[in-house]
Each structure stands twice: as C-alpha cells, then as structure tokens.
Amino acid sequence: MNKKTSRRGLMIGLIVMLAVWPTGLMAQHRYHVAACDWMMLKRQKIGEFKLAREIGADGVEMDMGPLGQRVLFDNKLRDEHFQQLFRQTADSVGVKVPSIAMSGFFAQSFLKRDNYRDLIDDCLKSMEVMGAKIAFLPLGGSGHEWKEKSEARTEMVRRLHEVGEMARLAGKVIAIRTQLDAKGDKKLLKEIDSKGIKIYFNLQDAVDNGRDPAKELKQLGAKRIAQIHASLTDSVTLDEDPRIDMYRVKAALDKMNWSGWLVVERSRNAKDVKNVKGNFGRNVAYLKKIFK
C-alpha cells in the first residue's frame, strides 16, 4: 500500500468517526443531574459545590437568596469577591450551575412586587456570573386568581411577557412553575407570547394532582420545557416511591427528544429528613442509573 492510499484510508476513517461521534456523544450527555442548594441547606454557601460533587451530582441549582421584606434578594452574587469565589470553586470541583432560582417567590407574590423588573434583572446578572442559562421562577406565592380569566391573569401575562423579553434579549430563559396541567401551561405560554418564558416542569405537581407525568410531558412538548424538578413530596427517596414510574418518564422524554437538566428538590425520607447526603445522594444515584 502506497502513502497516497494510506492517507486516503485514514481520511475515510476519520470521516466515519466524525459522522458517528456526535450522535454517541449526544446520547451520552443528553441528561444531567443537579440538586437545589437551598433544599440541601447550602443556599449561596461555598460548600454547596463540594457537597454537590460528594452526592454525585453534575451541577447545583443556586438560589438568589432570601427575599422576605427586603427590596432585593439577599444575594451574594452582586459582590465581586463572591462572584470570583463561587466561580473558581465550582470550576475547581467540576460542578456546573445550570440554573438560578428565585425561591423567594414561593412565599412572595410576583403580582404584588412593584420592583419585579429589578428582581428579575438581579437574577439575570447573577446567571451571567455563574454561566447559568435558566432562571427558576415559582408562582406559588401569587395565589390562584391569576389562573383563571381575571384582572390578575391579565397582569400576570403582561409581567411575564415583559420579563420574558428581558431574558430573551440577555440570551436566557425564565422557567416558570405554575402548578397548572399541560393544557393550562400551553394556553398560558401562548398568552405570554415570549420565547424567554418556558415551563419548569415539576413531577411533584403532576403526581400530587393525580396526573400522569409522562403524559403531561408529552402533551406539553419538548420545546416548552426548560428544565425539570425530578422529585416528589417528601415521603421516601425516589427509588422507593411507588407514586411514580421514572422509567416511563425517561421513555417519554426520550421519545420527545428532550435533553437537559433533572434537578432534585425534595423526595427526602420523611423519617430521616435532615440526612442531606443520604437523601440527595440516593436520589441523584437513582436518576443517573435510569437516565445515564
């Protein structure tokens, strides 16, 4: 075999490898698993990255900090010192920050905060610091009136469109947790009409309300789902919970060709609820067993 033939064979081999490699790589890294820092009692604490690595997580969903009666979140990520410290520590242990949460809105109404734009802007800037693409905005503190046709609904849609456009222009997505079913979420997103707003799907909401999460996911569709909280209300860890078939959830996501982050929020053993490493480590391991 002459040199010209050898080179040609080598080139053909490389082309075949390049054609196959991306597909295999995509399948291998289609799903990633993270955990919520505030539920692990590490809200904006430097130890959250080491803990995430210890429980086997690929990443951590950082919280913006408490809100309460403050004007802005109690957010360390506005401080240059903490910006560098958090970034360097996360990088040093190989832990990603896929999303930043505004958990203060579990108790605070997004409709009653006059400075909602400032709060969202603070979050978007913090996301930029940590390289996060998704913001988690729960609407649980906003009551139920907005879920039906009302002035509250009109105002909610207006505000979400406004902040959605802020996120879109920043190259980010605000993922909202609504507690609505898939049909309700689709209708709401259509009204909001912003590519900067998607759904943060929560398995707990579907199961607690007697809905099939696999069917809900398929009905909602991959393009509307930014991220998934892959846990249920506290009772037992995911691997022992008969309320959900996680293999069916994976099958649904595979069929939808969805890829992204599965984030553990709860599913703690109610008899050992303070055992952070035990509960979160077990949940992360179970999700990785199924999804990876």
C-alpha positions as YAML, in Angstrom:
chain: A
units: angstrom
residues:
- id: 1
  name: MET
  ca: [0.00, 0.00, 0.00]
- id: 2
  name: ASN
  ca: [1.46, 3.35, -1.05]
- id: 3
  name: LYS
  ca: [1.42, 6.52, 1.03]
- id: 4
  name: LYS
  ca: [-1.38, 8.06, -1.06]
- id: 5
  name: THR
  ca: [-3.66, 5.05, -0.44]
- id: 6
  name: SER
  ca: [-2.80, 5.06, 3.27]
- id: 7
  name: ARG
  ca: [-3.68, 8.73, 3.60]
- id: 8
  name: ARG
  ca: [-6.95, 8.17, 1.75]
- id: 9
  name: GLY
  ca: [-7.85, 5.29, 4.07]
- id: 10
  name: LEU
  ca: [-7.00, 7.39, 7.10]
- id: 11
  name: MET
  ca: [-9.18, 10.26, 5.85]
- id: 12
  name: ILE
  ca: [-12.12, 7.93, 5.23]
- id: 13
  name: GLY
  ca: [-11.74, 6.52, 8.74]
- id: 14
  name: LEU
  ca: [-11.72, 9.99, 10.27]
- id: 15
  name: ILE
  ca: [-14.82, 10.99, 8.30]
- id: 16
  name: VAL
  ca: [-16.68, 7.90, 9.54]
- id: 17
  name: MET
  ca: [-15.63, 8.61, 13.13]
- id: 18
  name: LEU
  ca: [-16.75, 12.23, 12.92]
- id: 19
  name: ALA
  ca: [-20.08, 11.16, 11.45]
- id: 20
  name: VAL
  ca: [-20.76, 8.71, 14.28]
- id: 21
  name: TRP
  ca: [-19.13, 10.51, 17.24]
- id: 22
  name: PRO
  ca: [-21.56, 13.44, 17.71]
- id: 23
  name: THR
  ca: [-24.55, 11.08, 17.89]
- id: 24
  name: GLY
  ca: [-22.90, 8.91, 20.50]
- id: 25
  name: LEU
  ca: [-21.71, 11.96, 22.42]
- id: 26
  name: MET
  ca: [-25.19, 13.47, 22.39]
- id: 27
  name: ALA
  ca: [-26.76, 10.27, 23.70]
- id: 28
  name: GLN
  ca: [-24.17, 10.02, 26.46]
- id: 29
  name: HIS
  ca: [-24.63, 13.58, 27.64]
- id: 30
  name: ARG
  ca: [-28.33, 14.03, 26.95]
- id: 31
  name: TYR
  ca: [-29.34, 14.23, 30.60]
- id: 32
  name: HIS
  ca: [-27.57, 15.86, 33.53]
- id: 33
  name: VAL
  ca: [-28.49, 15.70, 37.21]
- id: 34
  name: ALA
  ca: [-28.31, 18.56, 39.71]
- id: 35
  name: ALA
  ca: [-29.70, 19.41, 43.15]
- id: 36
  name: CYS
  ca: [-31.16, 22.55, 44.74]
- id: 37
  name: ASP
  ca: [-28.76, 24.32, 47.09]
- id: 38
  name: TRP
  ca: [-31.49, 25.74, 49.36]
- id: 39
  name: MET
  ca: [-33.04, 22.31, 49.91]
- id: 40
  name: MET
  ca: [-29.60, 20.94, 50.79]
- id: 41
  name: LEU
  ca: [-29.29, 23.73, 53.39]
- id: 42
  name: LYS
  ca: [-26.45, 25.32, 51.39]
- id: 43
  name: ARG
  ca: [-28.14, 28.39, 49.90]
- id: 44
  name: GLN
  ca: [-25.36, 30.56, 48.46]
- id: 45
  name: LYS
  ca: [-22.78, 28.84, 50.63]
- id: 46
  name: ILE
  ca: [-19.38, 27.99, 49.22]
- id: 47
  name: GLY
  ca: [-19.71, 24.41, 50.46]
- id: 48
  name: GLU
  ca: [-22.57, 23.68, 48.07]
- id: 49
  name: PHE
  ca: [-20.19, 22.81, 45.23]
- id: 50
  name: LYS
  ca: [-18.19, 20.29, 47.25]
- id: 51
  name: LEU
  ca: [-21.45, 18.80, 48.55]
- id: 52
  name: ALA
  ca: [-22.84, 18.52, 45.03]
- id: 53
  name: ARG
  ca: [-19.73, 16.61, 43.99]
- id: 54
  name: GLU
  ca: [-19.94, 14.36, 47.07]
- id: 55
  name: ILE
  ca: [-23.52, 13.31, 46.27]
- id: 56
  name: GLY
  ca: [-22.54, 12.60, 42.67]
- id: 57
  name: ALA
  ca: [-24.41, 15.50, 41.05]
- id: 58
  name: ASP
  ca: [-23.24, 17.12, 37.83]
- id: 59
  name: GLY
  ca: [-24.45, 20.52, 38.96]
- id: 60
  name: VAL
  ca: [-26.26, 22.61, 41.52]
- id: 61
  name: GLU
  ca: [-29.23, 24.93, 41.17]
- id: 62
  name: MET
  ca: [-28.19, 28.03, 43.10]
- id: 63
  name: ASP
  ca: [-30.75, 30.23, 44.81]
- id: 64
  name: MET
  ca: [-30.82, 34.04, 44.73]
- id: 65
  name: GLY
  ca: [-31.12, 34.16, 48.50]
- id: 66
  name: PRO
  ca: [-33.95, 35.13, 50.84]
- id: 67
  name: LEU
  ca: [-36.40, 37.88, 49.88]
- id: 68
  name: GLY
  ca: [-38.88, 38.44, 52.69]
- id: 69
  name: GLN
  ca: [-39.46, 42.16, 53.27]
- id: 70
  name: ARG
  ca: [-36.22, 43.14, 51.54]
- id: 71
  name: VAL
  ca: [-36.23, 45.33, 48.46]
- id: 72
  name: LEU
  ca: [-33.90, 42.89, 46.65]
- id: 73
  name: PHE
  ca: [-32.79, 39.33, 47.26]
- id: 74
  name: ASP
  ca: [-30.11, 38.82, 49.90]
- id: 75
  name: ASN
  ca: [-27.81, 37.95, 47.03]
- id: 76
  name: LYS
  ca: [-24.04, 37.46, 47.44]
- id: 77
  name: LEU
  ca: [-23.59, 37.26, 43.68]
- id: 78
  name: ARG
  ca: [-23.72, 41.07, 43.46]
- id: 79
  name: ASP
  ca: [-20.41, 41.15, 45.33]
- id: 80
  name: GLU
  ca: [-17.30, 40.79, 43.14]
- id: 81
  name: HIS
  ca: [-15.48, 38.85, 45.85]
- id: 82
  name: PHE
  ca: [-18.18, 36.17, 45.99]
- id: 83
  name: GLN
  ca: [-18.54, 36.15, 42.21]
- id: 84
  name: GLN
  ca: [-14.92, 35.09, 41.84]
- id: 85
  name: LEU
  ca: [-15.04, 32.73, 44.82]
- id: 86
  name: PHE
  ca: [-18.15, 30.88, 43.65]
- id: 87
  name: ARG
  ca: [-16.96, 30.63, 40.04]
- id: 88
  name: GLN
  ca: [-13.49, 29.40, 40.95]
- id: 89
  name: THR
  ca: [-14.80, 26.88, 43.47]
- id: 90
  name: ALA
  ca: [-17.40, 25.48, 41.08]
- id: 91
  name: ASP
  ca: [-14.77, 25.13, 38.35]
- id: 92
  name: SER
  ca: [-12.25, 23.53, 40.70]
- id: 93
  name: VAL
  ca: [-14.58, 20.65, 41.59]
- id: 94
  name: GLY
  ca: [-16.15, 20.35, 38.13]
- id: 95
  name: VAL
  ca: [-19.69, 21.33, 39.15]
- id: 96
  name: LYS
  ca: [-21.95, 23.30, 36.79]
- id: 97
  name: VAL
  ca: [-24.65, 25.85, 37.66]
- id: 98
  name: PRO
  ca: [-27.39, 25.20, 35.07]
- id: 99
  name: SER
  ca: [-29.93, 27.44, 36.73]
- id: 100
  name: ILE
  ca: [-30.51, 30.06, 39.37]
- id: 101
  name: ALA
  ca: [-33.70, 30.04, 41.42]
- id: 102
  name: MET
  ca: [-35.84, 32.80, 42.86]
- id: 103
  name: SER
  ca: [-37.30, 30.63, 45.61]
- id: 104
  name: GLY
  ca: [-38.43, 33.76, 47.46]
- id: 105
  name: PHE
  ca: [-41.46, 33.72, 45.16]
- id: 106
  name: PHE
  ca: [-42.72, 30.54, 46.78]
- id: 107
  name: ALA
  ca: [-43.93, 32.87, 49.53]
- id: 108
  name: GLN
  ca: [-43.93, 36.27, 47.80]
- id: 109
  name: SER
  ca: [-46.45, 37.31, 45.13]
- id: 110
  name: PHE
  ca: [-44.91, 38.13, 41.78]
- id: 111
  name: LEU
  ca: [-48.01, 40.26, 41.20]
- id: 112
  name: LYS
  ca: [-47.53, 42.43, 44.27]
- id: 113
  name: ARG
  ca: [-43.87, 43.34, 43.82]
- id: 114
  name: ASP
  ca: [-43.65, 46.78, 42.19]
- id: 115
  name: ASN
  ca: [-39.93, 46.27, 41.61]
- id: 116
  name: TYR
  ca: [-40.33, 42.91, 39.85]
- id: 117
  name: ARG
  ca: [-38.17, 44.14, 36.97]
- id: 118
  name: ASP
  ca: [-35.31, 44.93, 39.35]
- id: 119
  name: LEU
  ca: [-35.59, 41.47, 40.91]
- id: 120
  name: ILE
  ca: [-35.50, 39.76, 37.53]
- id: 121
  name: ASP
  ca: [-32.60, 41.95, 36.41]
- id: 122
  name: ASP
  ca: [-30.68, 40.96, 39.55]
- id: 123
  name: CYS
  ca: [-31.29, 37.31, 38.70]
- id: 124
  name: LEU
  ca: [-30.25, 37.67, 35.06]
- id: 125
  name: LYS
  ca: [-27.00, 39.35, 36.09]
- id: 126
  name: SER
  ca: [-26.32, 36.58, 38.61]
- id: 127
  name: MET
  ca: [-26.94, 33.99, 35.90]
- id: 128
  name: GLU
  ca: [-24.35, 35.69, 33.74]
- id: 129
  name: VAL
  ca: [-21.84, 35.49, 36.60]
- id: 130
  name: MET
  ca: [-22.30, 31.72, 37.02]
- id: 131
  name: GLY
  ca: [-22.87, 30.83, 33.38]
- id: 132
  name: ALA
  ca: [-26.45, 29.71, 34.00]
- id: 133
  name: LYS
  ca: [-28.96, 29.75, 31.16]
- id: 134
  name: ILE
  ca: [-32.19, 29.20, 33.09]
- id: 135
  name: ALA
  ca: [-33.91, 31.10, 35.89]
- id: 136
  name: PHE
  ca: [-36.44, 29.30, 38.08]
- id: 137
  name: LEU
  ca: [-39.48, 31.43, 38.92]
- id: 138
  name: PRO
  ca: [-42.15, 29.71, 41.05]
- id: 139
  name: LEU
  ca: [-45.55, 31.37, 41.00]
- id: 140
  name: GLY
  ca: [-46.79, 29.63, 44.13]
- id: 141
  name: GLY
  ca: [-46.84, 32.82, 46.18]
- id: 142
  name: SER
  ca: [-49.11, 34.62, 43.70]
- id: 143
  name: GLY
  ca: [-52.33, 32.88, 44.74]
- id: 144
  name: HIS
  ca: [-54.83, 31.25, 42.39]
- id: 145
  name: GLU
  ca: [-56.89, 34.11, 40.95]
- id: 146
  name: TRP
  ca: [-54.47, 34.63, 38.05]
- id: 147
  name: LYS
  ca: [-55.03, 31.05, 36.89]
- id: 148
  name: GLU
  ca: [-58.50, 31.97, 35.62]
- id: 149
  name: LYS
  ca: [-59.67, 34.80, 33.39]
- id: 150
  name: SER
  ca: [-59.37, 37.91, 35.58]
- id: 151
  name: GLU
  ca: [-57.51, 41.18, 36.03]
- id: 152
  name: ALA
  ca: [-54.87, 39.22, 37.92]
- id: 153
  name: ARG
  ca: [-54.45, 36.93, 34.90]
- id: 154
  name: THR
  ca: [-54.07, 39.89, 32.55]
- id: 155
  name: GLU
  ca: [-51.46, 41.45, 34.81]
- id: 156
  name: MET
  ca: [-49.58, 38.17, 35.25]
- id: 157
  name: VAL
  ca: [-49.41, 37.67, 31.49]
- id: 158
  name: ARG
  ca: [-48.25, 41.26, 30.98]
- id: 159
  name: ARG
  ca: [-45.49, 40.98, 33.59]
- id: 160
  name: LEU
  ca: [-44.30, 37.60, 32.36]
- id: 161
  name: HIS
  ca: [-44.15, 38.82, 28.77]
- id: 162
  name: GLU
  ca: [-42.12, 41.82, 29.93]
- id: 163
  name: VAL
  ca: [-39.57, 39.84, 31.94]
- id: 164
  name: GLY
  ca: [-39.54, 37.13, 29.28]
- id: 165
  name: GLU
  ca: [-38.35, 39.68, 26.76]
- id: 166
  name: MET
  ca: [-35.71, 40.83, 29.24]
- id: 167
  name: ALA
  ca: [-34.47, 37.24, 29.45]
- id: 168
  name: ARG
  ca: [-34.65, 36.68, 25.70]
- id: 169
  name: LEU
  ca: [-32.54, 39.76, 24.99]
- id: 170
  name: ALA
  ca: [-29.99, 38.50, 27.53]
- id: 171
  name: GLY
  ca: [-29.88, 35.08, 25.88]
- id: 172
  name: LYS
  ca: [-31.57, 33.44, 28.89]
- id: 173
  name: VAL
  ca: [-34.86, 31.71, 29.72]
- id: 174
  name: ILE
  ca: [-37.14, 32.21, 32.71]
- id: 175
  name: ALA
  ca: [-38.75, 28.88, 33.56]
- id: 176
  name: ILE
  ca: [-42.00, 29.24, 35.50]
- id: 177
  name: ARG
  ca: [-43.59, 26.71, 37.83]
- id: 178
  name: THR
  ca: [-47.33, 27.22, 37.57]
- id: 179
  name: GLN
  ca: [-48.91, 24.05, 39.08]
- id: 180
  name: LEU
  ca: [-51.27, 24.06, 36.08]
- id: 181
  name: ASP
  ca: [-51.77, 20.97, 33.92]
- id: 182
  name: ALA
  ca: [-50.16, 20.70, 30.49]
- id: 183
  name: LYS
  ca: [-53.20, 22.16, 28.73]
- id: 184
  name: GLY
  ca: [-53.18, 25.14, 31.10]
- id: 185
  name: ASP
  ca: [-49.45, 25.68, 30.65]
- id: 186
  name: LYS
  ca: [-49.75, 25.65, 26.86]
- id: 187
  name: LYS
  ca: [-52.55, 28.20, 26.98]
- id: 188
  name: LEU
  ca: [-50.59, 30.44, 29.37]
- id: 189
  name: LEU
  ca: [-47.43, 30.34, 27.25]
- id: 190
  name: LYS
  ca: [-49.45, 31.27, 24.18]
- id: 191
  name: GLU
  ca: [-50.87, 34.29, 26.02]
- id: 192
  name: ILE
  ca: [-47.45, 35.36, 27.31]
- id: 193
  name: ASP
  ca: [-46.03, 35.14, 23.79]
- id: 194
  name: SER
  ca: [-42.33, 35.38, 24.66]
- id: 195
  name: LYS
  ca: [-39.54, 32.96, 23.76]
- id: 196
  name: GLY
  ca: [-37.91, 33.99, 27.02]
- id: 197
  name: ILE
  ca: [-40.57, 32.17, 29.06]
- id: 198
  name: LYS
  ca: [-40.84, 28.38, 29.28]
- id: 199
  name: ILE
  ca: [-42.12, 25.84, 31.79]
- id: 200
  name: TYR
  ca: [-40.15, 24.41, 34.70]
- id: 201
  name: PHE
  ca: [-41.89, 21.05, 34.85]
- id: 202
  name: ASN
  ca: [-42.28, 19.62, 38.34]
- id: 203
  name: LEU
  ca: [-43.02, 15.91, 38.68]
- id: 204
  name: GLN
  ca: [-44.44, 16.56, 42.13]
- id: 205
  name: ASP
  ca: [-47.20, 18.84, 40.81]
- id: 206
  name: ALA
  ca: [-48.40, 16.21, 38.34]
- id: 207
  name: VAL
  ca: [-48.35, 13.33, 40.82]
- id: 208
  name: ASP
  ca: [-49.87, 15.27, 43.73]
- id: 209
  name: ASN
  ca: [-52.78, 16.29, 41.49]
- id: 210
  name: GLY
  ca: [-53.44, 12.81, 40.15]
- id: 211
  name: ARG
  ca: [-51.96, 13.45, 36.70]
- id: 212
  name: ASP
  ca: [-49.66, 11.15, 34.77]
- id: 213
  name: PRO
  ca: [-46.32, 13.00, 34.46]
- id: 214
  name: ALA
  ca: [-45.29, 11.03, 31.36]
- id: 215
  name: LYS
  ca: [-48.49, 12.01, 29.55]
- id: 216
  name: GLU
  ca: [-48.22, 15.60, 30.77]
- id: 217
  name: LEU
  ca: [-44.67, 15.86, 29.46]
- id: 218
  name: LYS
  ca: [-45.68, 14.56, 26.02]
- id: 219
  name: GLN
  ca: [-48.70, 16.85, 25.87]
- id: 220
  name: LEU
  ca: [-46.61, 19.87, 26.84]
- id: 221
  name: GLY
  ca: [-43.90, 19.11, 24.31]
- id: 222
  name: ALA
  ca: [-40.12, 19.34, 24.44]
- id: 223
  name: LYS
  ca: [-39.82, 22.92, 23.19]
- id: 224
  name: ARG
  ca: [-41.93, 24.30, 26.05]
- id: 225
  name: ILE
  ca: [-39.95, 22.59, 28.83]
- id: 226
  name: ALA
  ca: [-36.82, 24.39, 30.01]
- id: 227
  name: GLN
  ca: [-35.93, 22.18, 32.95]
- id: 228
  name: ILE
  ca: [-37.39, 19.50, 35.24]
- id: 229
  name: HIS
  ca: [-37.58, 19.19, 39.00]
- id: 230
  name: ALA
  ca: [-37.29, 15.42, 39.21]
- id: 231
  name: SER
  ca: [-38.59, 14.72, 42.69]
- id: 232
  name: LEU
  ca: [-41.82, 14.33, 44.65]
- id: 233
  name: THR
  ca: [-43.13, 15.47, 48.02]
- id: 234
  name: ASP
  ca: [-41.13, 14.15, 50.95]
- id: 235
  name: SER
  ca: [-42.04, 10.61, 51.92]
- id: 236
  name: VAL
  ca: [-39.37, 8.22, 50.74]
- id: 237
  name: THR
  ca: [-36.47, 8.56, 48.31]
- id: 238
  name: LEU
  ca: [-37.25, 8.24, 44.61]
- id: 239
  name: ASP
  ca: [-36.02, 4.66, 44.32]
- id: 240
  name: GLU
  ca: [-38.61, 3.52, 46.88]
- id: 241
  name: ASP
  ca: [-41.54, 5.71, 45.82]
- id: 242
  name: PRO
  ca: [-44.46, 3.78, 44.25]
- id: 243
  name: ARG
  ca: [-46.17, 7.01, 43.17]
- id: 244
  name: ILE
  ca: [-44.09, 7.36, 40.03]
- id: 245
  name: ASP
  ca: [-42.57, 5.17, 37.33]
- id: 246
  name: MET
  ca: [-39.38, 7.02, 36.46]
- id: 247
  name: TYR
  ca: [-38.66, 4.62, 33.60]
- id: 248
  name: ARG
  ca: [-41.88, 5.76, 31.91]
- id: 249
  name: VAL
  ca: [-40.83, 9.37, 32.45]
- id: 250
  name: LYS
  ca: [-37.50, 8.67, 30.74]
- id: 251
  name: ALA
  ca: [-39.22, 6.84, 27.89]
- id: 252
  name: ALA
  ca: [-41.46, 9.86, 27.34]
- id: 253
  name: LEU
  ca: [-38.53, 12.28, 27.34]
- id: 254
  name: ASP
  ca: [-36.55, 10.02, 25.01]
- id: 255
  name: LYS
  ca: [-39.46, 9.88, 22.57]
- id: 256
  name: MET
  ca: [-39.80, 13.68, 22.74]
- id: 257
  name: ASN
  ca: [-36.06, 14.01, 22.08]
- id: 258
  name: TRP
  ca: [-35.80, 16.31, 25.10]
- id: 259
  name: SER
  ca: [-32.42, 16.90, 26.70]
- id: 260
  name: GLY
  ca: [-31.44, 18.96, 29.71]
- id: 261
  name: TRP
  ca: [-31.12, 19.03, 33.48]
- id: 262
  name: LEU
  ca: [-33.04, 16.97, 36.00]
- id: 263
  name: VAL
  ca: [-32.90, 18.76, 39.34]
- id: 264
  name: VAL
  ca: [-33.59, 17.10, 42.70]
- id: 265
  name: GLU
  ca: [-35.62, 19.32, 45.01]
- id: 266
  name: ARG
  ca: [-37.29, 17.01, 47.52]
- id: 267
  name: SER
  ca: [-38.08, 13.26, 47.75]
- id: 268
  name: ARG
  ca: [-36.46, 13.05, 51.16]
- id: 269
  name: ASN
  ca: [-37.04, 10.15, 53.54]
- id: 270
  name: ALA
  ca: [-39.56, 11.66, 55.96]
- id: 271
  name: LYS
  ca: [-38.08, 9.58, 58.80]
- id: 272
  name: ASP
  ca: [-34.60, 10.94, 58.13]
- id: 273
  name: VAL
  ca: [-35.32, 14.29, 56.50]
- id: 274
  name: LYS
  ca: [-32.16, 16.05, 57.71]
- id: 275
  name: ASN
  ca: [-29.83, 13.47, 56.21]
- id: 276
  name: VAL
  ca: [-28.81, 15.64, 53.26]
- id: 277
  name: LYS
  ca: [-26.08, 13.41, 51.86]
- id: 278
  name: GLY
  ca: [-28.16, 10.28, 52.30]
- id: 279
  name: ASN
  ca: [-31.35, 11.60, 50.70]
- id: 280
  name: PHE
  ca: [-29.88, 13.65, 47.88]
- id: 281
  name: GLY
  ca: [-27.09, 11.17, 47.17]
- id: 282
  name: ARG
  ca: [-29.58, 8.35, 46.84]
- id: 283
  name: ASN
  ca: [-31.89, 10.37, 44.57]
- id: 284
  name: VAL
  ca: [-29.05, 11.51, 42.33]
- id: 285
  name: ALA
  ca: [-27.71, 7.95, 42.05]
- id: 286
  name: TYR
  ca: [-31.17, 6.64, 41.14]
- id: 287
  name: LEU
  ca: [-31.72, 9.26, 38.45]
- id: 288
  name: LYS
  ca: [-28.28, 8.59, 36.98]
- id: 289
  name: LYS
  ca: [-28.95, 4.86, 36.97]
- id: 290
  name: ILE
  ca: [-32.08, 5.41, 34.89]
- id: 291
  name: PHE
  ca: [-31.14, 8.38, 32.72]
- id: 292
  name: LYS
  ca: [-27.47, 7.65, 32.09]
...
